[in-house]
Amino acid sequence: MAEAEESPGDPGTASPRPLFAGLSDISISQDIPVEGEITIPMRSRIREFDSSTLNESVRNTIMRDLKAVGKKFMHVLYPRKSNTLLRDWDLWGPLILCVTLALMLQRDSADSEKDGGPQFAEVFVIVWFGAVTITLNSKLLGGNISFFQSLCVLGYCILPLTVAMLICRLVLLADPGPVNFMVRLFVVIVMFAWSIVASTAFLADSQPPNRRALAVYPVFLFYFVISWMILTFTPQ
Amino acid sequence: MASADELTFHEFEEATNLLADTPDAATTSRSDQLTPQGHVAVAVGSGGSYGAEDEVEEESDKAALLQEQQQQQQPGFWTFSYYQSFFDVDTSQVLDRIKGSLLPRPGHNFVRHHLRNRPDLYGPFWICATLAFVLAVTGNLTLVLAQRRDPSIHYSPQFHKVTVAGISIYCYAWLVPLALWGFLRWRKGVQERMGPYTFLETVCIYGYSLFVFIPMVVLWLIPVPWLQWLFGALALGLSAAGLVFTLWPVVREDTRLVATVLLSVVVLLHALLAMGCKLYFFQSLPPENVAPPPQITSLPSNIALSPTLPQSLAPS
């Protein structure tokens, strides 16, 4: 009888300890989400209140977008290892530059048969189709850049070539001749190199090191074709 | 009556004795059960943990099997990774293949020594794009240079040449390999010989063989006719040699007549491509050749024809 009393006593003393420990753990774990729930909604509400733009006027919205586009133009003109152009992408700049370039490449003559230069639609298609092709190429090579980020960078980096087009049109107002051509050639080459450097600064890091040249070469070809269209432009 | 009562009491006494014995047995069984229960509880806990681990391991094994199956199974052509495998190539590999296409050697098979069962579409695609644009650019430059030599020629940008160059180059680089691949498969079916090249390998052979035409087209800017023909013949020879050396191991097991005709057709198509590019994109030379003789021979008649020259220039 004494042995029987001792044997049930041991498990009796051991069993309640883990049970209480489990209960205390459960109670402790229940407190944590309550605290989390209290703080997180407040922060999100504050952010929503800060980021809300429904109350601002149309002028403020347009000015903010124009500032963003202008800031990206400055990033292209002074290219450095920056993620701004990739983080906050938009397609306004590429559209503006593409339309401007295509319009400036139109000739003044009304005779459509003699005009063998690129038409508006041809320039537009080459710019956008070229950018899409380069983007697909970089993604197929394993690049970690998104589709629209690549389009954004390639489009914004047309800015130097658009400036070159403007300068060429001004230079062509003078008398045509070899000096005129040499000036235009120099301007186009400088701006072409500028576009390559700017786009490479943004896009090269998104590729594996052993395939960087494979991704940069199509960009070179793309800006080369645009430069050729600009250089061969003649008003008459 | 008394005997019956005595019998009844006897049964109760035996029952009470049995019950008295049974509680002892029950207590001992309880004590025995308690210790096994403790062990069972521990075993259940450890067993549960072991079971959970086993389940996790089984799940991981299943996931690994699924991954292996997915890797083994080629992804469908509607997914992006399917096409990504065609561009699984490095810069050094592309440069090595370009060098191999520029310097064909009789004993070296382009497919076995350079592709090594990993054909890519990067080279064929961008070589065709480069060749198309370089053709258009050099064609326009030829007109510019001709205008400088002869001011009477009115130059205007010939942008449509980009379209013509692109269409012709891409059609040649993809349709001719398709026809060749189909023909080789048909011959393989007829004779059940060595396995021919895959379609991708055939496209690679043709795509990389076109690279030699890019420097040729640039060198065609030199306005010396015999140098142009020399460069054309040299590029054509290198390119056709590369094709013949690569296709020979597949074709030689066929009949001699079929092999000869096939290789001749391949070289002929290559020559037609080179001739077509030269005659279309660099066609400003014949007018120059025609222009000087009448001027020299009919100097006095030029004065008489001066009123008609503006009329001829106007439509041009």
mmCIF file of C-alpha atoms in Angstrom, chain B residues 98-288:
data_model
loop_
_atom_site.group_PDB
_atom_site.id
_atom_site.type_symbol
_atom_site.label_atom_id
_atom_site.label_comp_id
_atom_site.label_asym_id
_atom_site.label_seq_id
_atom_site.Cartn_x
_atom_site.Cartn_y
_atom_site.Cartn_z
ATOM 1 C CA ILE B 98 32.010 34.411 -84.212
ATOM 2 C CA LYS B 99 35.712 33.655 -84.443
ATOM 3 C CA GLY B 100 34.910 30.082 -85.447
ATOM 4 C CA SER B 101 32.660 31.311 -88.248
ATOM 5 C CA LEU B 102 35.322 33.734 -89.499
ATOM 6 C CA LEU B 103 38.080 31.104 -89.638
ATOM 7 C CA PRO B 104 36.641 27.841 -90.959
ATOM 8 C CA ARG B 105 38.975 24.847 -90.891
ATOM 9 C CA PRO B 106 38.403 21.563 -92.720
ATOM 10 C CA GLY B 107 38.683 19.321 -89.683
ATOM 11 C CA HIS B 108 36.661 21.546 -87.363
ATOM 12 C CA ASN B 109 32.906 21.147 -87.374
ATOM 13 C CA PHE B 110 31.203 24.353 -86.255
ATOM 14 C CA VAL B 111 28.416 22.493 -84.473
ATOM 15 C CA ARG B 112 30.640 20.006 -82.634
ATOM 16 C CA HIS B 113 33.476 22.364 -81.755
ATOM 17 C CA HIS B 114 31.658 25.643 -81.086
ATOM 18 C CA LEU B 115 27.992 25.011 -80.350
ATOM 19 C CA ARG B 116 28.537 21.834 -78.273
ATOM 20 C CA ASN B 117 24.846 20.945 -78.026
ATOM 21 C CA ARG B 118 23.993 24.432 -76.754
ATOM 22 C CA PRO B 119 22.760 26.475 -79.722
ATOM 23 C CA ASP B 120 21.663 30.028 -79.017
ATOM 24 C CA LEU B 121 19.456 32.541 -80.784
ATOM 25 C CA TYR B 122 21.341 35.632 -79.605
ATOM 26 C CA GLY B 123 23.988 35.445 -82.324
ATOM 27 C CA PRO B 124 21.680 34.742 -85.282
ATOM 28 C CA PHE B 125 19.205 37.431 -84.240
ATOM 29 C CA TRP B 126 21.620 40.278 -83.598
ATOM 30 C CA ILE B 127 23.963 39.400 -86.461
ATOM 31 C CA CYS B 128 20.997 39.657 -88.833
ATOM 32 C CA ALA B 129 19.934 42.962 -87.267
ATOM 33 C CA THR B 130 23.453 44.355 -87.522
ATOM 34 C CA LEU B 131 23.856 43.222 -91.120
ATOM 35 C CA ALA B 132 20.516 44.742 -92.134
ATOM 36 C CA PHE B 133 21.277 48.151 -90.644
ATOM 37 C CA VAL B 134 24.896 48.207 -91.839
ATOM 38 C CA LEU B 135 23.711 47.359 -95.350
ATOM 39 C CA ALA B 136 21.226 50.236 -95.313
ATOM 40 C CA VAL B 137 23.736 52.693 -93.834
ATOM 41 C CA THR B 138 26.544 51.816 -96.235
ATOM 42 C CA GLY B 139 24.112 51.880 -99.148
ATOM 43 C CA ASN B 140 23.179 55.448 -98.278
ATOM 44 C CA LEU B 141 26.814 56.371 -97.713
ATOM 45 C CA THR B 142 27.612 55.109 -101.200
ATOM 46 C CA LEU B 143 25.034 57.525 -102.585
ATOM 47 C CA VAL B 144 26.474 60.358 -100.513
ATOM 48 C CA LEU B 145 29.976 59.694 -101.812
ATOM 49 C CA ALA B 146 28.666 59.441 -105.374
ATOM 50 C CA GLN B 147 26.948 62.801 -104.964
ATOM 51 C CA ARG B 148 30.191 64.399 -103.856
ATOM 52 C CA ARG B 149 31.996 63.099 -106.917
ATOM 53 C CA ASP B 150 29.177 64.144 -109.232
ATOM 54 C CA PRO B 151 27.115 67.128 -108.002
ATOM 55 C CA SER B 152 24.457 66.492 -110.631
ATOM 56 C CA ILE B 153 23.244 63.473 -108.658
ATOM 57 C CA HIS B 154 20.624 64.569 -106.160
ATOM 58 C CA TYR B 155 20.889 62.628 -102.920
ATOM 59 C CA SER B 156 17.903 61.981 -100.696
ATOM 60 C CA PRO B 157 17.892 59.551 -97.776
ATOM 61 C CA GLN B 158 16.826 56.094 -98.889
ATOM 62 C CA PHE B 159 15.284 54.968 -95.645
ATOM 63 C CA HIS B 160 13.196 52.243 -97.247
ATOM 64 C CA LYS B 161 16.417 50.293 -97.710
ATOM 65 C CA VAL B 162 16.252 49.439 -94.010
ATOM 66 C CA THR B 163 12.999 47.601 -94.600
ATOM 67 C CA VAL B 164 14.275 45.808 -97.698
ATOM 68 C CA ALA B 165 17.517 44.827 -95.976
ATOM 69 C CA GLY B 166 15.758 43.631 -92.836
ATOM 70 C CA ILE B 167 13.198 41.526 -94.661
ATOM 71 C CA SER B 168 15.689 39.939 -97.050
ATOM 72 C CA ILE B 169 18.296 39.135 -94.409
ATOM 73 C CA TYR B 170 15.856 37.686 -91.904
ATOM 74 C CA CYS B 171 14.031 35.649 -94.563
ATOM 75 C CA TYR B 172 17.321 34.213 -95.784
ATOM 76 C CA ALA B 173 18.682 33.486 -92.297
ATOM 77 C CA TRP B 174 15.554 31.682 -91.095
ATOM 78 C CA LEU B 175 13.740 30.224 -94.120
ATOM 79 C CA VAL B 176 16.769 28.665 -95.819
ATOM 80 C CA PRO B 177 17.810 26.811 -92.623
ATOM 81 C CA LEU B 178 14.190 25.695 -92.255
ATOM 82 C CA ALA B 179 14.155 24.239 -95.761
ATOM 83 C CA LEU B 180 17.576 22.636 -95.283
ATOM 84 C CA TRP B 181 16.552 21.131 -91.960
ATOM 85 C CA GLY B 182 13.344 19.742 -93.470
ATOM 86 C CA PHE B 183 15.233 18.242 -96.389
ATOM 87 C CA LEU B 184 17.838 16.629 -94.118
ATOM 88 C CA ARG B 185 15.130 15.150 -91.922
ATOM 89 C CA TRP B 186 13.412 13.776 -94.985
ATOM 90 C CA ARG B 187 16.652 12.208 -96.197
ATOM 91 C CA LYS B 188 17.262 10.834 -92.699
ATOM 92 C CA GLY B 189 13.828 9.257 -92.771
ATOM 93 C CA VAL B 190 14.575 7.687 -96.131
ATOM 94 C CA GLN B 191 17.981 6.247 -95.262
ATOM 95 C CA GLU B 192 18.012 6.275 -91.439
ATOM 96 C CA ARG B 193 21.556 7.586 -91.288
ATOM 97 C CA MET B 194 23.355 9.629 -88.639
ATOM 98 C CA GLY B 195 21.120 12.069 -86.820
ATOM 99 C CA PRO B 196 21.128 15.429 -88.580
ATOM 100 C CA TYR B 197 21.395 18.774 -86.827
ATOM 101 C CA THR B 198 18.438 20.208 -84.977
ATOM 102 C CA PHE B 199 16.608 23.232 -86.333
ATOM 103 C CA LEU B 200 18.259 25.533 -83.798
ATOM 104 C CA GLU B 201 21.703 24.266 -84.722
ATOM 105 C CA THR B 202 20.961 24.861 -88.404
ATOM 106 C CA VAL B 203 19.815 28.419 -87.654
ATOM 107 C CA CYS B 204 23.017 28.954 -85.661
ATOM 108 C CA ILE B 205 25.169 27.706 -88.523
ATOM 109 C CA TYR B 206 23.558 30.110 -90.977
ATOM 110 C CA GLY B 207 23.318 33.005 -88.524
ATOM 111 C CA TYR B 208 26.963 32.942 -87.542
ATOM 112 C CA SER B 209 28.043 32.350 -91.145
ATOM 113 C CA LEU B 210 26.521 35.723 -92.064
ATOM 114 C CA PHE B 211 28.841 37.585 -89.690
ATOM 115 C CA VAL B 212 31.650 37.698 -92.257
ATOM 116 C CA PHE B 213 29.427 39.809 -94.516
ATOM 117 C CA ILE B 214 29.357 42.701 -92.039
ATOM 118 C CA PRO B 215 32.993 43.795 -92.568
ATOM 119 C CA MET B 216 32.599 42.982 -96.270
ATOM 120 C CA VAL B 217 29.728 45.461 -96.588
ATOM 121 C CA VAL B 218 31.724 48.134 -94.782
ATOM 122 C CA LEU B 219 34.701 47.536 -97.072
ATOM 123 C CA TRP B 220 32.399 47.925 -100.069
ATOM 124 C CA LEU B 221 32.449 51.652 -99.369
ATOM 125 C CA ILE B 222 35.820 51.773 -101.132
ATOM 126 C CA PRO B 223 34.889 52.960 -104.657
ATOM 127 C CA VAL B 224 37.271 50.589 -106.454
ATOM 128 C CA PRO B 225 35.287 47.971 -108.391
ATOM 129 C CA TRP B 226 37.887 45.214 -108.450
ATOM 130 C CA LEU B 227 38.505 45.602 -104.703
ATOM 131 C CA GLN B 228 34.776 45.320 -104.105
ATOM 132 C CA TRP B 229 34.564 42.105 -106.090
ATOM 133 C CA LEU B 230 37.657 40.798 -104.319
ATOM 134 C CA PHE B 231 36.174 41.447 -100.886
ATOM 135 C CA GLY B 232 32.900 39.915 -101.984
ATOM 136 C CA ALA B 233 34.590 36.771 -103.257
ATOM 137 C CA LEU B 234 36.713 36.487 -100.118
ATOM 138 C CA ALA B 235 33.739 36.838 -97.761
ATOM 139 C CA LEU B 236 31.657 34.465 -99.838
ATOM 140 C CA GLY B 237 34.472 31.922 -99.839
ATOM 141 C CA LEU B 238 34.920 32.028 -96.080
ATOM 142 C CA SER B 239 31.208 31.825 -95.391
ATOM 143 C CA ALA B 240 30.512 29.055 -97.885
ATOM 144 C CA ALA B 241 33.542 27.110 -96.653
ATOM 145 C CA GLY B 242 32.199 27.267 -93.125
ATOM 146 C CA LEU B 243 28.836 25.964 -94.277
ATOM 147 C CA VAL B 244 30.326 23.167 -96.374
ATOM 148 C CA PHE B 245 32.712 22.001 -93.645
ATOM 149 C CA THR B 246 29.839 21.876 -91.173
ATOM 150 C CA LEU B 247 27.290 20.192 -93.431
ATOM 151 C CA TRP B 248 29.688 17.663 -94.971
ATOM 152 C CA PRO B 249 29.607 15.103 -92.099
ATOM 153 C CA VAL B 250 25.824 14.937 -92.372
ATOM 154 C CA VAL B 251 25.654 14.848 -96.149
ATOM 155 C CA ARG B 252 28.538 12.504 -97.006
ATOM 156 C CA GLU B 253 26.620 9.437 -95.843
ATOM 157 C CA ASP B 254 23.992 10.158 -98.468
ATOM 158 C CA THR B 255 24.426 9.370 -102.143
ATOM 159 C CA ARG B 256 27.130 11.332 -103.920
ATOM 160 C CA LEU B 257 24.707 12.971 -106.327
ATOM 161 C CA VAL B 258 22.403 14.234 -103.569
ATOM 162 C CA ALA B 259 25.373 15.467 -101.528
ATOM 163 C CA THR B 260 26.869 17.337 -104.465
ATOM 164 C CA VAL B 261 23.571 18.929 -105.469
ATOM 165 C CA LEU B 262 22.747 19.921 -101.895
ATOM 166 C CA LEU B 263 26.099 21.572 -101.231
ATOM 167 C CA SER B 264 25.963 23.306 -104.614
ATOM 168 C CA VAL B 265 22.525 24.716 -103.816
ATOM 169 C CA VAL B 266 23.769 25.938 -100.424
ATOM 170 C CA VAL B 267 26.749 27.735 -101.977
ATOM 171 C CA LEU B 268 24.612 29.099 -104.812
ATOM 172 C CA LEU B 269 22.060 30.587 -102.427
ATOM 173 C CA HIS B 270 24.871 32.220 -100.477
ATOM 174 C CA ALA B 271 26.282 33.680 -103.684
ATOM 175 C CA LEU B 272 22.840 34.944 -104.676
ATOM 176 C CA LEU B 273 22.525 36.707 -101.330
ATOM 177 C CA ALA B 274 25.893 38.422 -101.736
ATOM 178 C CA MET B 275 25.191 39.405 -105.351
ATOM 179 C CA GLY B 276 21.725 40.672 -104.505
ATOM 180 C CA CYS B 277 23.053 42.844 -101.690
ATOM 181 C CA LYS B 278 25.748 44.302 -103.896
ATOM 182 C CA LEU B 279 23.549 45.020 -106.897
ATOM 183 C CA TYR B 280 20.671 46.509 -104.899
ATOM 184 C CA PHE B 281 22.375 48.520 -102.168
ATOM 185 C CA PHE B 282 25.404 49.632 -104.188
ATOM 186 C CA GLN B 283 23.765 50.225 -107.561
ATOM 187 C CA SER B 284 24.989 53.811 -108.031
ATOM 188 C CA LEU B 285 28.127 52.657 -109.878
ATOM 189 C CA PRO B 286 26.577 51.855 -113.300
ATOM 190 C CA PRO B 287 25.157 55.395 -113.808
ATOM 191 C CA GLU B 288 28.592 56.827 -113.045
#
